[in-house]
Short mmCIF file of C-alpha atoms and ligand atoms in Angstrom, two decimals:
data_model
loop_
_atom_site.label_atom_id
_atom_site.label_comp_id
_atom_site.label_asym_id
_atom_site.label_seq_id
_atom_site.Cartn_x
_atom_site.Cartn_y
_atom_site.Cartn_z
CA UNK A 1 55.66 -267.25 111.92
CA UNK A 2 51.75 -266.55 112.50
CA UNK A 3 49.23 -268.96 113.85
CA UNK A 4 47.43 -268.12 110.61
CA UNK A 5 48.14 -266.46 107.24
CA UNK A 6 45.14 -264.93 105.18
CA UNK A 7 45.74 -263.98 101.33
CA UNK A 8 43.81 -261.42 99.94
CA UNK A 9 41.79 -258.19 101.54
CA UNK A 10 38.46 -258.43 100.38
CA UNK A 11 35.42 -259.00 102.38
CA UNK A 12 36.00 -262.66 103.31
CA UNK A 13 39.68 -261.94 104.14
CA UNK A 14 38.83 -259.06 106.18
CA UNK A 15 36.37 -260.75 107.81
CA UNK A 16 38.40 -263.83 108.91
CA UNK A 17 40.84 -261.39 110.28
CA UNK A 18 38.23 -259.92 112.34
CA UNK A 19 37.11 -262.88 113.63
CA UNK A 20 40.65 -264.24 114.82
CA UNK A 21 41.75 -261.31 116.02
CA UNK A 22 38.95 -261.37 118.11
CA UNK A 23 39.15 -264.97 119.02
CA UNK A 24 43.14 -263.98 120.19
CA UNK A 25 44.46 -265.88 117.36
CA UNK A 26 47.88 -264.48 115.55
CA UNK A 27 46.66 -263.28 112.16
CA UNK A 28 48.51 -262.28 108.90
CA UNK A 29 46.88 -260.87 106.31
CA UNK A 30 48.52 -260.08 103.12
CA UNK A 31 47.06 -258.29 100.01
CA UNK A 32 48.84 -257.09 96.65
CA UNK A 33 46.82 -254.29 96.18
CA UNK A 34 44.23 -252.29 97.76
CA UNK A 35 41.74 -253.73 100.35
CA UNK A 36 38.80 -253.84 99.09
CA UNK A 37 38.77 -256.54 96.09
CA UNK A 38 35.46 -256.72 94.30
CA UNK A 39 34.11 -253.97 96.02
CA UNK A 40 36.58 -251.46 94.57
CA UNK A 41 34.86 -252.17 91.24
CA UNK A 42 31.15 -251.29 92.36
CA UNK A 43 29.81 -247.71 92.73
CA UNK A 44 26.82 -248.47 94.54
CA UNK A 45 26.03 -250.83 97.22
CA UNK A 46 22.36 -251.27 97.61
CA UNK A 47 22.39 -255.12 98.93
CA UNK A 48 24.63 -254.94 102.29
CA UNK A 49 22.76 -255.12 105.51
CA UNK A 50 23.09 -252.29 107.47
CA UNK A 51 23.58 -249.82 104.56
CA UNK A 52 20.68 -248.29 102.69
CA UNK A 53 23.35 -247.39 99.67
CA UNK A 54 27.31 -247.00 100.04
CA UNK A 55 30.05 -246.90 97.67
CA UNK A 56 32.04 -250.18 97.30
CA UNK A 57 35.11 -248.21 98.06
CA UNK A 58 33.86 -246.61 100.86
CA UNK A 59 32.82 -249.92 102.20
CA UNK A 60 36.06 -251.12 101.98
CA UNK A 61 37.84 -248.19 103.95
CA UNK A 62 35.36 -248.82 106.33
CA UNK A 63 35.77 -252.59 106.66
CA UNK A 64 39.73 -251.88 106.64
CA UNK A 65 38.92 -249.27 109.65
CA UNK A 66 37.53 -251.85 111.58
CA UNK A 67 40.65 -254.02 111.63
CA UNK A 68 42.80 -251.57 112.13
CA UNK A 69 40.89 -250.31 115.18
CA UNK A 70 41.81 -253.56 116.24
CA UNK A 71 45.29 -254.09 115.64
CA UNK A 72 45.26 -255.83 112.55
CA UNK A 73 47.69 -254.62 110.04
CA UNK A 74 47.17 -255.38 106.39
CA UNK A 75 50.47 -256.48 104.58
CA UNK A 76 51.22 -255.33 101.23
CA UNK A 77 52.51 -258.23 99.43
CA UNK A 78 51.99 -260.44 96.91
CA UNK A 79 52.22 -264.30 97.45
CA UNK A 80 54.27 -266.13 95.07
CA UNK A 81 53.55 -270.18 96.43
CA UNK A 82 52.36 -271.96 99.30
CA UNK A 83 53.35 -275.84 100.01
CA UNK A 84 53.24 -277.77 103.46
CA UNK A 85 55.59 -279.67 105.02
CA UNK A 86 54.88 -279.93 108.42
CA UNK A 87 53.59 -276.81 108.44
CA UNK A 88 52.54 -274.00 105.89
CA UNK A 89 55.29 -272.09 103.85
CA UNK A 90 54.16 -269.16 102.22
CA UNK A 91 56.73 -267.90 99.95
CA UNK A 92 56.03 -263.57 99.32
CA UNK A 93 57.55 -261.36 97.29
CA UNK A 94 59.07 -259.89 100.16
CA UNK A 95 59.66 -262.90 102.50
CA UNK A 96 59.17 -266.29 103.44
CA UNK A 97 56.51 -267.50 105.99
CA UNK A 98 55.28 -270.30 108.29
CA UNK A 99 51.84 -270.46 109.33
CA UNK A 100 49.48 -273.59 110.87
CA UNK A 101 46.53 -272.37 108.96
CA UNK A 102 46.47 -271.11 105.81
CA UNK A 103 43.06 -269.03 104.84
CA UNK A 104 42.51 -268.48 101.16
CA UNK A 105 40.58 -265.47 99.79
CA UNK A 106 42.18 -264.67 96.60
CA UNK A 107 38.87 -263.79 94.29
CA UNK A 108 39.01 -264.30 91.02
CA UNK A 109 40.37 -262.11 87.52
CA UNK A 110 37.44 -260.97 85.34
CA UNK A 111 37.12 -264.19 82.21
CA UNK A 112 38.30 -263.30 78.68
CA UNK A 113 36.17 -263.42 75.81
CA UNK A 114 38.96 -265.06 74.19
CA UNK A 115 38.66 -262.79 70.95
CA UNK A 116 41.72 -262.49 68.70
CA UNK A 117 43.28 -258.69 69.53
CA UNK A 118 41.10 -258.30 73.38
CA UNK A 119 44.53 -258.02 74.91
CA UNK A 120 45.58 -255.75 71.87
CA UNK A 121 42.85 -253.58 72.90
CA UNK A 122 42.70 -253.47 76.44
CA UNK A 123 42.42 -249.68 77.54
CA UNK A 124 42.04 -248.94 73.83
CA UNK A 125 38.05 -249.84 73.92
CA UNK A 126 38.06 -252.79 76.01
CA UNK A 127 37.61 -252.93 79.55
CA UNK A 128 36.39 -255.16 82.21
CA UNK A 129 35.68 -252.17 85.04
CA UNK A 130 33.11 -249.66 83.61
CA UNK A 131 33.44 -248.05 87.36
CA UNK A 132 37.65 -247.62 86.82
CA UNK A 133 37.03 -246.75 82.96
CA UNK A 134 33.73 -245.94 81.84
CA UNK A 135 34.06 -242.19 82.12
CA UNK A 136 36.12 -242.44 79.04
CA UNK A 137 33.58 -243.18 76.68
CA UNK A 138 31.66 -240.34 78.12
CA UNK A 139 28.61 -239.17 75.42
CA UNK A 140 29.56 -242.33 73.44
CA UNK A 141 28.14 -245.24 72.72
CA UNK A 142 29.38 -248.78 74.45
CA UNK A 143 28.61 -252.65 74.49
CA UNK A 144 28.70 -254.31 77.62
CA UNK A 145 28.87 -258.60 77.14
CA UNK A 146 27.12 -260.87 78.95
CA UNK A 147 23.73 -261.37 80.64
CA UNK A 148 24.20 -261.99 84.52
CA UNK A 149 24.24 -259.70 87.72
CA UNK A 150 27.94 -258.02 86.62
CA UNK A 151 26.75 -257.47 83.13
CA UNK A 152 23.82 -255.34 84.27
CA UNK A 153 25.50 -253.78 86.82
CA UNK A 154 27.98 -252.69 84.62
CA UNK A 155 25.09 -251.43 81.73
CA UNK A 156 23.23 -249.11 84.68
CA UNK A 157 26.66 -247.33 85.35
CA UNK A 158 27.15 -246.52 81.84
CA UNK A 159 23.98 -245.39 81.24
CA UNK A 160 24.49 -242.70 82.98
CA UNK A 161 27.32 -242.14 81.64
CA UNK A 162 26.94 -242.86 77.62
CA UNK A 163 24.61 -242.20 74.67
CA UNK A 164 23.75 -245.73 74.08
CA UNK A 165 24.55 -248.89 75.87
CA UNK A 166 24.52 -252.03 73.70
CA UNK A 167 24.27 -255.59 76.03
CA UNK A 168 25.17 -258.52 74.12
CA UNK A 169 23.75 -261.84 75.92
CA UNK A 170 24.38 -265.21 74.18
CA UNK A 171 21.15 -266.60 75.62
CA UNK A 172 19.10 -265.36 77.81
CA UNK A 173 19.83 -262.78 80.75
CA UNK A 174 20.00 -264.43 84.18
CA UNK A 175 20.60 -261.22 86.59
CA UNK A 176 18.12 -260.90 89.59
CA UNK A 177 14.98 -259.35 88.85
CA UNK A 178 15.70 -256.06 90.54
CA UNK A 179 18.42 -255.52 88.24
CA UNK A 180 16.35 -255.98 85.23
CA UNK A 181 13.74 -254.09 85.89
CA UNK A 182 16.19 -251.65 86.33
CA UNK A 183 17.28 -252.13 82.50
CA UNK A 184 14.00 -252.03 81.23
CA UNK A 185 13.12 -248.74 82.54
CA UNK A 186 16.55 -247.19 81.02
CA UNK A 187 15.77 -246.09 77.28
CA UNK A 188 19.25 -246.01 76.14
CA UNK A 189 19.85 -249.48 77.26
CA UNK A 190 19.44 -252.37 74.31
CA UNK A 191 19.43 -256.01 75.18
CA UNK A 192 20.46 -258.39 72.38
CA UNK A 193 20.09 -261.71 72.96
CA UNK A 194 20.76 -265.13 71.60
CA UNK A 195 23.79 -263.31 70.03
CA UNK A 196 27.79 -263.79 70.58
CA UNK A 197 30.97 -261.00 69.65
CA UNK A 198 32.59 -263.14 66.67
CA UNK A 199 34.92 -260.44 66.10
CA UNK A 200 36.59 -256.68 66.37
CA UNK A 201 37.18 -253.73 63.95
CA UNK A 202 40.07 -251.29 65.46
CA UNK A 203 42.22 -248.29 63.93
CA UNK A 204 43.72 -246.88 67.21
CA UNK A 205 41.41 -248.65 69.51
CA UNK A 206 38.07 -249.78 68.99
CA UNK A 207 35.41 -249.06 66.60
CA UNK A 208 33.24 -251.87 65.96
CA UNK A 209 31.98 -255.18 67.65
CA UNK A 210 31.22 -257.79 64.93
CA UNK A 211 28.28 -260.26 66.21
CA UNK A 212 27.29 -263.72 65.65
CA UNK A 213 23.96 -262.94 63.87
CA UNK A 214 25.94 -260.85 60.98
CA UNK A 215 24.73 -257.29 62.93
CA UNK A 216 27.98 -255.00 63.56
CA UNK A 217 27.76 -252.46 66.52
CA UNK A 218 29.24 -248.97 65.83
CA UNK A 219 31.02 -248.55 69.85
CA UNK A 220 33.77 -246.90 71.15
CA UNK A 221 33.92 -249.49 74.04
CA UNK A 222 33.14 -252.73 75.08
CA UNK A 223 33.00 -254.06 78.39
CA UNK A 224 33.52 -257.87 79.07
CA UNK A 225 31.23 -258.82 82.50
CA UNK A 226 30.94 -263.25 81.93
CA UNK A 227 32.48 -263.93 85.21
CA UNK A 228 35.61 -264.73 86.48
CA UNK A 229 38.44 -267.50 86.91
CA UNK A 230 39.68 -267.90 90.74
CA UNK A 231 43.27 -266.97 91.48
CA UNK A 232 44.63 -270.15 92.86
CA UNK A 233 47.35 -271.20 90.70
CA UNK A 234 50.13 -269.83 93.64
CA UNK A 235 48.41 -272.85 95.47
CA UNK A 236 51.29 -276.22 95.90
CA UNK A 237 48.87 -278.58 96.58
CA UNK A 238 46.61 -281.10 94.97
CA UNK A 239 43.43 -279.28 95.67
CA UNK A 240 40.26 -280.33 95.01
CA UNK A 241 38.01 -278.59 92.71
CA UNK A 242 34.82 -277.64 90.97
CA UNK A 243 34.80 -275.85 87.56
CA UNK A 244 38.21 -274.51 88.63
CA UNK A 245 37.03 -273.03 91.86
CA UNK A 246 37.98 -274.35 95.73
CA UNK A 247 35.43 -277.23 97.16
CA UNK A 248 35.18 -277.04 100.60
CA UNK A 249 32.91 -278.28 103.11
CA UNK A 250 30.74 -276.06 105.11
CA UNK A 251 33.44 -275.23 107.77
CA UNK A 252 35.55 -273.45 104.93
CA UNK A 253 38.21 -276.27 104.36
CA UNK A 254 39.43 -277.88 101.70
CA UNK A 255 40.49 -281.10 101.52
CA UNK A 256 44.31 -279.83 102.47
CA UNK A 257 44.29 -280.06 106.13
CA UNK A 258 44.48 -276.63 107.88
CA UNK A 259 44.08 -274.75 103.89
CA UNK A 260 40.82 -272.87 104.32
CA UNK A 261 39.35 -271.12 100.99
CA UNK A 262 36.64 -267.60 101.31
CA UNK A 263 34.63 -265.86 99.17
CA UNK A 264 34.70 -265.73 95.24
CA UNK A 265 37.59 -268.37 95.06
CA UNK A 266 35.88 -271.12 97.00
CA UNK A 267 32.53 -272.85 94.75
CA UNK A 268 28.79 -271.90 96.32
CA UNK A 269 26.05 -271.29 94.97
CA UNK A 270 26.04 -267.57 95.75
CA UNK A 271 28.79 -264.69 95.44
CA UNK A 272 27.67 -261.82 97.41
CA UNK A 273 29.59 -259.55 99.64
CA UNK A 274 27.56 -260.82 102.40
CA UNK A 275 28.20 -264.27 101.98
CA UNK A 276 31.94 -263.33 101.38
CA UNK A 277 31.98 -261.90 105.17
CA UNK A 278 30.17 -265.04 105.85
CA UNK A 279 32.23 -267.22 104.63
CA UNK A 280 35.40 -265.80 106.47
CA UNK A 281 33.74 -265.53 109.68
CA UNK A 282 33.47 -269.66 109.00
CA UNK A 283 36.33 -270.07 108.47
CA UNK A 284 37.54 -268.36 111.53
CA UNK A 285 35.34 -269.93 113.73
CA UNK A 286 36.47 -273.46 112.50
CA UNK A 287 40.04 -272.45 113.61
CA UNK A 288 39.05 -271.40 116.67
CA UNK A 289 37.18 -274.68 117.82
CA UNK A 290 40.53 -276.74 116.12
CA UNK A 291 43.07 -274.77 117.73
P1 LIG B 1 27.69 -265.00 86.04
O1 LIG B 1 28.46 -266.27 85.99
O2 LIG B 1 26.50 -264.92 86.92
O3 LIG B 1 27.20 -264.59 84.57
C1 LIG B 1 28.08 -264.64 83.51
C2 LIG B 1 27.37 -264.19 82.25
O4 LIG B 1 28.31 -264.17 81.19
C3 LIG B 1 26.24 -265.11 81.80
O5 LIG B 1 25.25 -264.35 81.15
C4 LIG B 1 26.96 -266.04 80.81
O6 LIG B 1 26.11 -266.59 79.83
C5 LIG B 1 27.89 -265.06 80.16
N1 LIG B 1 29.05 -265.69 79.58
C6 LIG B 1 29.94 -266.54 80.15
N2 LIG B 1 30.90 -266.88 79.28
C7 LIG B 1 30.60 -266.25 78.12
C8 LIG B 1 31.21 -266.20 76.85
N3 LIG B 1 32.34 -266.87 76.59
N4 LIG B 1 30.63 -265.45 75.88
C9 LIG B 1 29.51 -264.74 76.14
N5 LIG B 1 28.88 -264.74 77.32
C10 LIG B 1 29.42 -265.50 78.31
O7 LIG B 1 28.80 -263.90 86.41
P2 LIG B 1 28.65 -262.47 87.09
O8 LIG B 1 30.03 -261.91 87.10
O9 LIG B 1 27.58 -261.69 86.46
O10 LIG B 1 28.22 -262.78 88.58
C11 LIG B 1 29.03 -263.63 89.40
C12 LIG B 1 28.38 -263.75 90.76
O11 LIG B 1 28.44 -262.49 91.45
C13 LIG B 1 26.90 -264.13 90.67
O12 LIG B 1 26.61 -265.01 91.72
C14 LIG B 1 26.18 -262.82 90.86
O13 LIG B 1 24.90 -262.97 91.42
C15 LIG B 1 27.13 -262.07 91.81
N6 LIG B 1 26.99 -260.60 91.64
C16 LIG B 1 26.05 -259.95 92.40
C17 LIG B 1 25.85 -258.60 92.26
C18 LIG B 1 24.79 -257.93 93.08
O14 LIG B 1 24.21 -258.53 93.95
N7 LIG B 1 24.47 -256.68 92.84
C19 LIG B 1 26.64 -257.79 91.32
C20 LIG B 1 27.57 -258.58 90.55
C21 LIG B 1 27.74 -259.92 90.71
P3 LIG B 1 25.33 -267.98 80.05
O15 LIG B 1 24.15 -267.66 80.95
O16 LIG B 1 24.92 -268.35 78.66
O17 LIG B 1 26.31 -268.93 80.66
#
């Protein structure tokens, strides 16, 4: 039994647990990997207040520091279902648990392109972490899909990294400015736009991206960046939702009483680490006044 249960170690989990730990409030939090989440997947962090540039995994040990400075230990498990009866039950791999509040910061799984043969070629040419897999295509050239903040993020890494990077946008790009002028001043970076992947060519792995427009790419990889799909589907409940993502109200909750949802699960208008830590700071705080 905990007064509260959080799911998932990323920046809005970490930070409710900061905040109710401080507030003297019993805190769980379980996570079924790493701490870290997003962060893990991002080299360089130039948009976090406080640091001029830091790694996203060093961010994370240091967030994880912080809780364990105060007590806070991070469980390793991975959440199979939670209902309510009278009060939570979260059912774990490991165990079964009963919680009054129930704080959800799950993320989300990087979106498919929905290709015929992507899962075929997953770690054979596709990948949808050039941080965990781009130094395999080393010297070679890449595509990376899509045209917002992740795509371009992704494309500066691999620059780097590879002869030529190929970034296939089916309109228009819609990453912040900074970002693109980034882009433009790379020379082996080349935006195509107005274009969509309509198919793969593979022997062993991959070896050509076919495109909407009749053009065929000659890469070794492609990297999928269009977003993600939140990680709820664990979730018992009859949860509202927009465009498959948590809608809450500006204290955090949902419209399950005592079922809080943080961070890239829960819709906004704006997925940031910073407004991740917001978020779970919230959503602590709301406990806290309803406890
Ligand atoms: P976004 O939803 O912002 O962008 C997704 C991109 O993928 C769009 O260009 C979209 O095109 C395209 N897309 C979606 N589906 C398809 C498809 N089936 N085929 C081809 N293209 C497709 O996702 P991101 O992951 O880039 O960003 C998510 C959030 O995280 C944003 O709020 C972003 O600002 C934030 N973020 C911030 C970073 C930073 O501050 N450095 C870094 C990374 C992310 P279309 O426009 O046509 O829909």
């Amino acid at each position: 039994m905990a007064k509260c249960v959080i799911i998932g170690a990323g920046p809005a989990g970490m930070s409710a647990a900061l905040y109710l730990k401080r507030a003297g409030i019993d805190v769980l939090l379980i996570e079924k990997d790493v701490p870290g989440g997003e962060m893990l997947k991002t080299n360089k962090i130039e948009n976090y207040l406080g640091f001029m540039e830091i790694d996203g995994g060093e961010l994370a040990l240091k967030m994880s520091a912080q809780l364990k400075n105060l007590g806070i230990s991070i469980v390793k498990d991975k959440v199979l279902k939670v209902s309510k009866e009278d009060k939570f039950k979260i059912e774990t791999e490991k165990e079964h648990l009963v919680a009054d509040y129930v704080i959800v910061a799950t993320g989300r799984v990087p979106r498919k392109l929905g290709l015929e043969d992507e899962d075929k070629l997953l770690n054979r040419g596709i990948s949808y972490c050039a941080v965990c897999d781009g130094a395999f295509y080393r010297n070679l050239d890449v595509a990376v899909i899509g045209g917002g903040d992740s795509a371009l993020t992704e494309a500066l890494y691999l620059a780097d990294l590879c002869h030529k990077v190929y970034v296939v946008v089916r309109k228009d790009l819609r990453a912040s400015d900074v970002l693109k002028s980034r882009i433009k001043a790379k020379d082996n970076i080349i935006i195509l736009k107005n274009v969509e992947v309509v198919g793969l060519d593979y022997n062993d792995s991959l070896s050509q991206v076919r495109l909407s427009d009749g053009e065929k790419l000659s890469v070794s990889g492609m990297f999928i960046a269009i977003g993600g799909v939140p990680i709820l589907d664990f979730l018992d409940f009859d949860l509202e939702t927009v465009n498959g993502y948590i809608k809450t109200n500006e204290r955090m909750e949902s419209n399950v009483k005592g079922l809080y949802a943080v961070g890239d699960v829960r819709y906004k208008d704006f997925y940031q680490i910073i407004t991740a830590a917001s978020d779970g700071a919230i959503a602590a705080l709301s406990i806290r006044e309803d406890v």
